[in-house]
Amino acid sequence: MIRKIVCIQMNGEFPDFTHRLVMPDYGLPLIGTLLAKEGYDLRIFIEHVQPPNWDAIRESDLVCFSTLNAGADKVYKLADRIRAELGIPTVLGGTNASYYPEAALEHCDYVVFGEGDETIIELVATLSAKGDPAGVRGIAFRNGERTHRTPSRPGPERFDTGPDFRLIEGYKQMTMLDMLRQRRRPLLTAQSSRGCQFKCTFCIVNTMFPTGYRKRDIESVIADLRDKRRYGSNLMFVDNDFTMKRKATKQLLRRIIEEQLGYKFVVFARTEIARDKELLELMREAGVTCVYQGYESIRADTLDAYDKHQTLEQIETAISTLHGYGFQILGSFVVGADTDTLESLRETLEFVRRQKLTYAYFFPIWGHYPEQMNGYRTIVPWYRSIFHSWKHSDGNFVTHYPLHMSPSRLQQLVIDAYDELYGPMEIARAIRRSDLPSARGKFLHWYSWQRVRKGMVEYLPFLQEIESGLYDEDGTLREEALLQRVSADPRWSFREGNRTVEALGLTPLELPVPRSRNITCLPPKFDSTAVHADSVQP
């Protein structure tokens, strides 16, 4: 019988730009809330709020983890200790488990794929009744020497429950003294939709939210916002696209305005919002202060390769329009595609400066997800992968061999870009043009960047060592030399995706990789009839 459940989320080992925030992720508190509503005694530990308590774990009947790649090493270590010392069953969900269940199941008993709202309730009830987990859809577990995946489960059509942050151990409203003492600021999270209608090649959304784009009931969102107001007034909507269904978004914004909740919101939205003045006016009136936009590249061929469905002209129009409405803008760029060059990336940094973006992030491609929609191919061929450890998989570190620059050159470019963008000169420029919100934002990012930078700089010698002899004088990758090296010593290549493909009984991963399968960051259109794995989809 399962009565007491502990839910745990661990930080990545390296700080990122959010490490100065107290910001509980949305997913695990929601899973905990759903279990608590079923009558289980629930405790949630979010490491950066309060680390997991061993006594609480020891007294529990089940431990549920959620993790991104960056925290996987820490989760695996704790799960191993629980298994060795306590023998308590463990469940792992989140991005890392959904993509790499073979790796996760070496440390836990069950994996939950994708959206776990309904799956976790059924799984826990089955385990509590000592039933057969093979009847639970959307999970994986070990059956002897092989991984058994049950049939896939779509995400819920309705997801109106809001996470109860009171279940998070140690979570409370931060006073000004708390912020000064901890040198951190609170940022709340809420959700008004799930999924995305687009299918950008580098993005995990279509795997993690396979049911597609859905809006949450407006009144449930309002109730959630009322509840969260007790903790503060700064909130980020974690929707992959807050404005995808504009009619429903406008209705929500009008309700927020009616409620006079007094929030300052950050939202994710595509460039198309620049075409809808009514939407932008409602966003400003409702309290949206910052818009996060995924620009990804300023090159037409890279945007096309990413299936981004936007142009540089649309990006520039969106920036101009959003600035005209007084929004701060955070633009993100995915760098390291085969179409990228050192010059184009320098032009990207100049574009950020010229467009006066408040913030910008530069994410080296993590191209090692075996995506179902591409026939479980990765957008970076596995022999061009670089894997030092899970902790280096947080989006800040170069983890592949780019085609037109060495890994260390790309990593150094990212470091230089942040040094410049969040340096004293850019802060001074924002002050001179009387853009005090941008100046403040850049200063806070400069403060965070000092810790983030350290890990990237320490990673450079590793990249320089493993790339030696693999690039021509002009910086072009010598693929044949890389193939020979990986064939002889695959030690630093990423192989967890291969294990997933092999477990699914799909194509072998022999070397050399045939050119028809060498997609080099530019995935071809995939013929789904070539794969016979419908019964084992994650």
Coordinates of C-alpha atoms in Angstrom, one line a residue:
M1 CA 0.0 0.0 0.0
I2 CA 1.4 3.4 -1.0
R3 CA 0.5 6.2 1.3
K4 CA 3.5 8.6 1.5
I5 CA 5.1 9.9 -1.7
V6 CA 8.1 12.2 -2.0
C7 CA 8.6 14.2 -5.3
I8 CA 12.1 15.5 -6.0
Q9 CA 13.6 17.8 -8.6
M10 CA 17.3 18.4 -8.6
N11 CA 19.2 21.4 -10.1
G12 CA 21.7 21.1 -12.8
E13 CA 25.3 21.0 -11.5
F14 CA 26.3 24.2 -13.3
P15 CA 24.6 27.5 -12.7
D16 CA 22.6 29.0 -15.6
F17 CA 21.0 32.4 -16.0
T18 CA 18.1 31.4 -13.7
H19 CA 20.3 30.5 -10.8
R20 CA 19.6 33.8 -9.1
L21 CA 15.8 33.1 -9.3
V22 CA 13.6 31.2 -6.9
M23 CA 11.4 29.7 -9.6
P24 CA 9.8 26.3 -9.0
D25 CA 9.4 24.4 -12.3
Y26 CA 5.7 23.9 -13.2
G27 CA 5.6 20.2 -13.9
L28 CA 6.6 18.4 -10.7
P29 CA 4.5 20.6 -8.4
L30 CA 1.6 19.8 -10.7
I31 CA 2.2 16.1 -10.5
G32 CA 2.5 16.3 -6.7
T33 CA -0.8 18.3 -6.5
L34 CA -2.6 15.7 -8.7
L35 CA -1.4 12.9 -6.4
A36 CA -2.3 14.8 -3.3
K37 CA -5.8 15.3 -4.6
E38 CA -6.0 11.5 -4.8
G39 CA -5.4 11.3 -1.1
Y40 CA -1.7 10.5 -0.9
D41 CA 0.5 12.2 1.7
L42 CA 2.7 14.3 -0.5
R43 CA 6.0 16.2 0.0
I44 CA 7.7 18.0 -2.8
F45 CA 11.4 19.0 -2.7
I46 CA 12.7 21.5 -5.3
E47 CA 16.5 21.5 -4.7
H48 CA 17.1 25.2 -5.1
V49 CA 14.2 25.9 -2.7
Q50 CA 15.0 23.2 -0.2
P51 CA 17.2 20.1 -0.9
P52 CA 15.6 16.7 -0.4
N53 CA 15.4 15.4 3.2
W54 CA 16.7 11.9 3.6
D55 CA 14.5 11.2 6.6
A56 CA 11.4 12.2 4.5
I57 CA 12.6 9.9 1.8
R58 CA 13.2 7.0 4.2
E59 CA 9.6 7.3 5.6
S60 CA 8.0 7.3 2.1
D61 CA 6.5 4.5 0.1
L62 CA 7.4 5.9 -3.3
V63 CA 9.8 8.5 -4.7
C64 CA 9.0 10.4 -7.9
F65 CA 11.8 12.3 -9.7
S66 CA 11.6 14.7 -12.6
T67 CA 14.7 15.9 -14.4
L68 CA 16.1 17.6 -17.4
N69 CA 19.4 16.3 -18.8
A70 CA 21.5 18.7 -16.7
G71 CA 20.3 17.3 -13.4
A72 CA 20.4 13.6 -14.5
D73 CA 23.7 12.7 -12.8
K74 CA 22.5 14.0 -9.4
V75 CA 19.1 12.2 -9.8
Y76 CA 20.7 9.0 -10.8
K77 CA 23.1 9.1 -7.8
L78 CA 20.2 9.7 -5.3
A79 CA 18.0 7.1 -6.9
D80 CA 20.9 4.6 -6.7
R81 CA 21.2 5.3 -3.0
I82 CA 17.5 4.9 -2.4
R83 CA 17.6 1.6 -4.2
A84 CA 20.6 0.3 -2.4
E85 CA 19.8 1.5 1.2
L86 CA 16.0 1.6 1.2
G87 CA 14.6 -0.5 -1.6
I88 CA 11.8 2.0 -2.1
P89 CA 10.3 2.0 -5.6
T90 CA 11.3 5.0 -7.7
V91 CA 9.7 6.7 -10.8
L92 CA 11.5 9.0 -13.1
G93 CA 9.8 11.4 -15.5
G94 CA 10.7 14.6 -17.5
T95 CA 12.8 15.2 -20.6
N96 CA 15.7 13.0 -19.7
A97 CA 13.6 9.9 -18.9
S98 CA 11.3 10.4 -21.9
Y99 CA 14.1 10.4 -24.4
Y100 CA 16.6 8.1 -22.7
P101 CA 14.6 5.5 -20.8
E102 CA 17.3 2.8 -21.1
A103 CA 19.7 5.1 -19.2
A104 CA 17.1 6.1 -16.6
L105 CA 16.0 2.5 -15.9
E106 CA 19.5 1.6 -14.8
H107 CA 18.7 3.8 -11.7
C108 CA 14.9 3.8 -11.2
D109 CA 12.1 1.2 -11.5
Y110 CA 9.7 3.0 -13.8
V111 CA 9.8 5.8 -16.4
V112 CA 6.8 8.0 -17.3
F113 CA 6.8 9.4 -20.8
G114 CA 5.8 13.0 -21.7
E115 CA 2.8 14.4 -19.9
G116 CA 2.4 12.4 -16.8
D117 CA -0.9 13.9 -15.4
E118 CA -3.0 10.8 -16.0
T119 CA -0.2 8.2 -16.2
I120 CA 1.2 8.8 -12.7
I121 CA -2.2 8.5 -11.1
E122 CA -2.8 5.1 -12.7
L123 CA 0.7 3.9 -12.1
V124 CA 0.7 4.7 -8.4
A125 CA -2.8 3.2 -8.0
T126 CA -1.6 0.0 -9.8
L127 CA 1.6 -0.3 -7.7
S128 CA -0.4 0.4 -4.5
A129 CA -2.7 -2.5 -5.3
K130 CA 0.2 -4.7 -6.3
G131 CA -1.2 -4.9 -9.9
D132 CA 0.6 -5.4 -13.2
P133 CA 2.2 -2.2 -14.5
A134 CA 2.2 -3.6 -18.0
G135 CA -1.4 -2.5 -18.2
V136 CA -0.5 1.2 -17.5
R137 CA -0.1 3.1 -20.8
G138 CA 2.8 5.6 -21.2
I139 CA 5.5 4.0 -19.1
A140 CA 8.6 1.8 -19.4
F141 CA 10.2 -0.6 -17.0
R142 CA 12.7 -3.4 -17.0
N143 CA 11.5 -6.9 -17.9
G144 CA 14.5 -9.1 -17.3
E145 CA 17.2 -7.8 -19.6
R146 CA 15.0 -5.8 -21.9
T147 CA 13.1 -2.5 -21.6
H148 CA 9.3 -3.0 -21.8
R149 CA 7.4 0.0 -23.2
T150 CA 3.7 0.1 -22.8
P151 CA 1.5 1.7 -25.6
S152 CA 1.7 5.4 -25.7
R153 CA -0.8 7.7 -23.9
P154 CA -1.9 11.0 -25.3
G155 CA -1.8 14.0 -23.0
P156 CA -5.0 15.2 -21.3
E157 CA -7.4 17.3 -23.3
R158 CA -8.3 19.2 -20.1
F159 CA -5.6 20.2 -17.5
D160 CA -7.4 22.6 -15.2
T161 CA -5.6 21.8 -12.0
G162 CA -3.1 24.4 -10.8
P163 CA 0.0 23.3 -8.8
D164 CA -0.3 23.9 -5.1
F165 CA 3.0 25.5 -4.1
R166 CA 2.1 24.9 -0.4
L167 CA 3.3 21.3 -1.0
I168 CA 6.8 22.5 -1.8
E169 CA 9.0 22.2 1.2
G170 CA 10.4 25.5 2.3
Y171 CA 8.6 27.6 -0.3
K172 CA 7.2 30.9 0.9
Q173 CA 6.8 34.5 -0.1
M174 CA 10.2 36.2 -0.2
T175 CA 10.6 39.4 1.8
M176 CA 13.0 42.1 0.7
L177 CA 15.4 40.9 3.4
D178 CA 15.2 37.4 2.0
M179 CA 16.1 38.6 -1.4
L180 CA 19.1 40.7 -0.1
R181 CA 20.3 37.9 2.1
Q182 CA 20.0 35.1 -0.5
R183 CA 20.9 37.4 -3.5
R184 CA 18.0 35.8 -5.4
R185 CA 14.6 37.0 -6.7
P186 CA 11.3 35.2 -6.9
L187 CA 9.6 34.3 -10.2
L188 CA 6.3 32.4 -10.2
T189 CA 5.1 30.1 -13.0
A190 CA 1.7 29.5 -14.5
Q191 CA 0.4 27.7 -17.6
S192 CA -2.5 28.7 -19.9
S193 CA -1.7 26.2 -22.8
R194 CA 0.3 23.2 -23.7
G195 CA 2.1 22.1 -26.8
C196 CA 2.9 23.9 -30.1
Q197 CA 1.5 23.9 -33.6
F198 CA 5.0 24.2 -35.1
K199 CA 7.6 21.5 -35.4
C200 CA 11.0 23.2 -35.1
T201 CA 13.6 20.5 -35.6
F202 CA 15.7 21.3 -32.5
C203 CA 12.7 21.5 -30.1
I204 CA 11.4 18.9 -27.6
V205 CA 7.8 20.2 -27.5
N206 CA 6.2 17.7 -29.9
T207 CA 7.7 14.7 -28.0
M208 CA 6.9 16.0 -24.5
F209 CA 3.4 17.3 -25.5
P210 CA 2.4 14.8 -28.2
T211 CA -1.3 15.7 -28.2
G212 CA -0.6 19.0 -29.7
Y213 CA -1.7 22.5 -28.8
R214 CA -4.4 22.9 -26.2
K215 CA -5.7 25.9 -24.2
R216 CA -6.5 25.6 -20.5
D217 CA -9.9 26.7 -19.2
I218 CA -9.7 30.4 -18.5
E219 CA -11.3 30.4 -15.1
S220 CA -8.9 27.7 -13.9
V221 CA -6.0 30.0 -15.0
I222 CA -7.5 32.9 -13.1
A223 CA -8.0 30.8 -10.0
D224 CA -4.4 29.7 -10.3
L225 CA -3.2 33.3 -10.6
R226 CA -5.3 34.4 -7.6
D227 CA -3.7 31.6 -5.6
K228 CA -0.1 32.5 -6.7
R229 CA -0.5 36.2 -5.9
R230 CA 0.2 35.4 -2.2
Y231 CA 3.8 34.6 -3.2
G232 CA 4.7 37.6 -5.3
S233 CA 3.9 39.7 -8.4
N234 CA 6.4 38.5 -11.0
L235 CA 5.3 35.6 -13.0
M236 CA 6.3 33.7 -16.2
F237 CA 3.7 31.8 -18.3
V238 CA 5.6 28.6 -19.2
D239 CA 3.4 28.1 -22.3
N240 CA 5.5 27.3 -25.4
D241 CA 3.4 29.9 -27.2
F242 CA 1.2 32.1 -25.0
T243 CA -0.6 33.7 -28.0
M244 CA -1.1 30.7 -30.4
K245 CA -4.9 30.9 -30.2
R246 CA -5.4 34.7 -30.2
K247 CA -9.2 34.8 -29.6
A248 CA -8.8 32.7 -26.4
T249 CA -5.6 34.6 -25.4
K250 CA -7.5 37.9 -25.7
Q251 CA -10.3 36.5 -23.5
L252 CA -7.8 35.5 -20.9
L253 CA -6.1 38.9 -21.0
R254 CA -9.4 40.6 -20.5
R255 CA -10.2 38.5 -17.5
I256 CA -6.7 39.3 -16.0
I257 CA -7.4 43.0 -16.5
E258 CA -10.8 42.7 -14.8
E259 CA -9.2 40.9 -11.8
Q260 CA -6.6 43.7 -11.3
L261 CA -4.1 41.2 -10.0
G262 CA -1.1 43.5 -10.2
Y263 CA 1.2 41.0 -11.9
K264 CA 4.2 41.7 -14.1
F265 CA 4.3 38.9 -16.7
V266 CA 6.9 37.3 -19.0
V267 CA 5.4 35.3 -21.9
F268 CA 6.7 33.3 -24.8
A269 CA 5.3 34.3 -28.2
R270 CA 6.2 34.1 -31.9
T271 CA 6.9 37.0 -34.2
E272 CA 3.3 36.8 -35.6
I273 CA 2.0 38.8 -32.6
A274 CA 3.3 42.0 -34.2
R275 CA 0.4 41.8 -36.7
D276 CA -2.3 42.1 -34.0
K277 CA -2.4 45.5 -32.4
E278 CA -5.4 44.6 -30.2
L279 CA -3.5 41.7 -28.8
L280 CA -0.4 43.8 -28.0
E281 CA -2.5 46.5 -26.3
L282 CA -4.3 43.9 -24.1
M283 CA -1.0 42.3 -23.2
R284 CA 0.4 45.7 -22.0
E285 CA -2.8 46.5 -20.1
A286 CA -2.8 43.0 -18.4
G287 CA 0.8 43.5 -17.2
V288 CA 3.0 41.7 -19.7
T289 CA 6.3 43.5 -19.5
C290 CA 8.7 41.1 -21.3
V291 CA 8.2 38.9 -24.4
Y292 CA 10.5 36.0 -24.9
Q293 CA 10.9 35.2 -28.7
G294 CA 12.8 32.3 -30.3
Y295 CA 14.5 34.0 -33.2
E296 CA 17.1 31.2 -33.5
S297 CA 19.0 32.6 -36.4
I298 CA 19.3 35.6 -38.7
R299 CA 20.2 33.3 -41.7
A300 CA 17.5 32.3 -44.1
D301 CA 19.0 28.9 -44.7
T302 CA 19.3 28.1 -41.0
L303 CA 15.8 29.2 -40.3
D304 CA 14.6 27.0 -43.1
A305 CA 16.7 24.1 -41.7
Y306 CA 15.1 24.6 -38.3
D307 CA 11.6 24.6 -39.9
K308 CA 11.1 27.8 -38.0
H309 CA 8.5 29.3 -40.5
Q310 CA 9.7 32.9 -40.0
T311 CA 12.0 35.3 -41.9
L312 CA 14.6 37.9 -40.8
E313 CA 12.2 40.5 -42.0
Q314 CA 9.5 39.2 -39.7
I315 CA 11.9 39.1 -36.8
E316 CA 12.9 42.8 -37.4
T317 CA 9.3 43.9 -37.7
A318 CA 8.4 42.1 -34.5
I319 CA 11.2 43.7 -32.6
S320 CA 10.4 47.2 -33.9
T321 CA 6.7 46.7 -33.1
L322 CA 7.3 45.3 -29.6
H323 CA 9.7 48.1 -28.7
G324 CA 7.0 50.5 -29.9
Y325 CA 4.6 49.1 -27.3
G326 CA 7.3 49.3 -24.6
F327 CA 8.0 45.6 -24.1
Q328 CA 11.3 44.3 -23.0
I329 CA 12.5 41.6 -25.4
L330 CA 14.4 38.4 -24.8
G331 CA 15.6 36.8 -28.0
S332 CA 17.1 33.3 -28.1
F333 CA 19.3 31.9 -30.8
V334 CA 20.3 28.2 -31.5
V335 CA 23.8 28.2 -32.8
G336 CA 26.1 25.6 -34.4
A337 CA 24.0 24.4 -37.4
D338 CA 25.9 23.3 -40.5
T339 CA 24.8 26.5 -42.1
D340 CA 26.5 28.7 -39.4
T341 CA 29.9 30.2 -39.8
L342 CA 32.1 32.3 -37.5
E343 CA 31.2 35.4 -39.5
S344 CA 27.4 34.7 -39.4
L345 CA 27.5 34.2 -35.6
R346 CA 29.5 37.5 -35.2
E347 CA 26.8 39.1 -37.3
T348 CA 24.2 37.7 -35.0
L349 CA 25.8 39.4 -32.0
E350 CA 25.9 42.7 -33.9
F351 CA 22.2 42.2 -34.8
V352 CA 21.3 41.8 -31.1
R353 CA 23.2 45.0 -30.3
R354 CA 21.7 46.9 -33.2
Q355 CA 18.2 45.8 -32.4
K356 CA 18.7 46.8 -28.7
L357 CA 17.3 43.6 -27.3
T358 CA 17.2 43.7 -23.5
Y359 CA 18.4 40.1 -23.2
A360 CA 19.6 37.4 -25.6
Y361 CA 20.6 33.8 -25.1
F362 CA 22.8 31.8 -27.4
F363 CA 22.2 28.0 -27.1
P364 CA 24.6 25.6 -28.8
I365 CA 22.6 22.8 -30.4
W366 CA 21.8 19.8 -28.3
G367 CA 21.1 17.7 -31.3
H368 CA 21.0 14.2 -29.7
Y369 CA 17.3 13.7 -29.1
P370 CA 16.0 10.6 -31.0
E371 CA 12.9 12.2 -32.3
Q372 CA 10.0 10.0 -33.2
M373 CA 8.8 12.4 -35.9
N374 CA 12.2 11.9 -37.7
G375 CA 12.1 8.1 -37.3
Y376 CA 14.1 8.4 -34.1
R377 CA 16.9 10.1 -36.0
T378 CA 18.9 12.8 -34.2
I379 CA 19.5 16.2 -36.0
V380 CA 23.2 15.7 -35.3
P381 CA 24.6 12.4 -36.5
W382 CA 25.7 10.5 -33.4
Y383 CA 29.4 10.2 -34.5
R384 CA 29.5 14.0 -34.4
S385 CA 28.3 14.1 -30.8
I386 CA 30.4 15.1 -27.8
F387 CA 29.5 13.9 -24.4
H388 CA 31.5 14.8 -21.3
S389 CA 28.7 14.2 -18.7
W390 CA 25.0 14.9 -18.2
K391 CA 25.9 18.1 -16.3
H392 CA 27.3 19.6 -19.5
S393 CA 24.0 19.1 -21.2
D394 CA 22.2 22.2 -20.0
G395 CA 22.2 24.2 -23.2
N396 CA 25.3 26.3 -22.4
F397 CA 28.0 23.8 -23.6
V398 CA 29.0 22.8 -27.1
T399 CA 28.2 19.1 -27.5
H400 CA 28.8 18.4 -31.2
Y401 CA 31.4 19.0 -33.9
P402 CA 30.2 21.9 -36.0
L403 CA 30.8 21.8 -39.7
H404 CA 32.5 25.2 -40.2
M405 CA 34.2 25.9 -36.9
S406 CA 35.8 23.8 -34.2
P407 CA 33.8 23.1 -30.9
S408 CA 36.1 25.3 -28.9
R409 CA 35.7 28.2 -31.3
L410 CA 32.0 28.0 -31.1
Q411 CA 32.2 27.8 -27.3
Q412 CA 34.5 30.8 -27.2
L413 CA 32.1 32.7 -29.4
V414 CA 29.3 32.1 -27.0
I415 CA 31.5 33.3 -24.1
D416 CA 32.6 36.4 -26.0
A417 CA 29.0 37.2 -26.9
Y418 CA 27.8 37.2 -23.3
D419 CA 30.9 39.1 -22.2
E420 CA 30.0 41.8 -24.6
L421 CA 26.2 41.8 -24.3
Y422 CA 26.1 41.9 -20.5
G423 CA 29.3 43.9 -20.1
P424 CA 29.7 47.5 -18.8
M425 CA 29.6 49.1 -22.2
E426 CA 26.2 47.7 -23.1
I427 CA 24.8 48.6 -19.7
A428 CA 26.1 52.2 -20.2
R429 CA 24.6 52.4 -23.7
A430 CA 21.2 51.4 -22.2
I431 CA 21.5 54.1 -19.6
R432 CA 22.5 56.8 -22.2
R433 CA 19.4 56.1 -24.2
S434 CA 17.3 56.3 -20.9
D435 CA 16.3 52.7 -21.2
L436 CA 16.6 52.0 -17.5
P437 CA 14.6 48.7 -17.5
S438 CA 17.1 47.3 -20.0
A439 CA 20.1 48.7 -18.1
R440 CA 18.8 47.0 -14.9
G441 CA 18.1 43.7 -16.7
K442 CA 21.6 43.7 -18.3
F443 CA 23.2 44.4 -14.9
L444 CA 21.4 41.5 -13.3
H445 CA 22.4 39.3 -16.1
W446 CA 26.0 40.5 -15.8
Y447 CA 25.9 39.5 -12.1
S448 CA 24.6 36.0 -13.0
W449 CA 26.9 35.6 -15.9
Q450 CA 30.0 35.8 -13.7
R451 CA 29.1 32.3 -12.2
V452 CA 27.8 30.9 -15.5
R453 CA 31.0 31.9 -17.3
K454 CA 33.3 29.9 -15.1
G455 CA 32.0 26.5 -16.2
M456 CA 32.2 27.4 -19.9
V457 CA 35.8 28.6 -19.6
E458 CA 36.8 25.4 -17.7
Y459 CA 35.2 23.3 -20.5
L460 CA 37.3 24.8 -23.3
P461 CA 40.5 22.7 -22.7
F462 CA 38.5 19.5 -23.0
L463 CA 37.1 20.7 -26.4
Q464 CA 40.5 21.7 -27.6
E465 CA 41.9 18.3 -26.7
I466 CA 39.3 16.2 -28.4
E467 CA 39.0 18.4 -31.6
S468 CA 42.8 18.2 -32.3
G469 CA 43.5 17.1 -35.8
L470 CA 39.8 17.1 -36.9
Y471 CA 39.6 20.5 -38.6
D472 CA 41.3 21.9 -41.7
E473 CA 43.1 25.2 -41.7
D474 CA 40.0 27.0 -42.8
G475 CA 38.0 25.5 -39.9
T476 CA 36.1 22.9 -41.8
L477 CA 35.4 19.6 -40.1
R478 CA 37.3 16.6 -41.5
E479 CA 34.5 14.1 -41.3
E480 CA 36.5 11.1 -42.5
A481 CA 39.1 11.7 -39.8
L482 CA 36.3 12.0 -37.2
L483 CA 34.8 8.7 -38.4
Q484 CA 38.1 7.0 -38.1
R485 CA 38.6 8.3 -34.6
V486 CA 35.1 7.4 -33.4
S487 CA 35.4 3.9 -34.9
A488 CA 38.6 3.4 -32.9
D489 CA 37.6 5.2 -29.7
P490 CA 33.9 6.3 -29.2
R491 CA 34.6 7.3 -25.6
W492 CA 33.5 10.9 -25.9
S493 CA 30.5 10.3 -28.2
F494 CA 27.0 10.3 -26.9
R495 CA 25.5 6.8 -27.1
E496 CA 22.3 6.9 -25.0
G497 CA 20.3 7.8 -28.1
N498 CA 21.8 4.8 -29.9
R499 CA 20.6 2.6 -27.0
T500 CA 17.0 3.9 -27.4
V501 CA 17.1 3.2 -31.2
E502 CA 18.5 -0.3 -30.7
A503 CA 15.9 -1.1 -28.0
L504 CA 13.2 -0.1 -30.4
G505 CA 14.6 -2.5 -32.9
L506 CA 15.3 0.1 -35.5
T507 CA 18.2 0.6 -37.9
P508 CA 21.6 -0.4 -36.8
L509 CA 24.2 2.3 -36.0
E510 CA 27.3 0.9 -37.7
L511 CA 30.1 3.1 -39.0
P512 CA 30.6 4.6 -41.4
V513 CA 27.2 6.1 -41.4
P514 CA 25.7 6.0 -44.9
R515 CA 25.3 9.5 -46.5
S516 CA 21.6 9.0 -46.8
R517 CA 21.5 9.0 -43.0
N518 CA 24.1 11.7 -42.4
I519 CA 21.6 14.5 -41.8
T520 CA 24.2 16.8 -40.4
C521 CA 21.9 19.1 -38.5
L522 CA 19.5 19.4 -41.6
P523 CA 17.0 16.6 -41.3
P524 CA 15.3 15.5 -44.5
K525 CA 11.6 14.8 -44.8
F526 CA 11.1 11.5 -43.2
D527 CA 9.0 8.6 -44.7
S528 CA 7.2 7.2 -41.7
T529 CA 6.4 4.0 -43.6
A530 CA 10.0 3.0 -43.2
V531 CA 9.7 2.5 -39.5
H532 CA 7.8 -0.4 -38.0
A533 CA 7.7 0.6 -34.3
D534 CA 4.2 1.8 -33.8
S535 CA 3.6 -0.5 -30.8
V536 CA 6.6 0.9 -29.0
Q537 CA 6.2 4.7 -29.4
P538 CA 7.2 6.7 -26.4

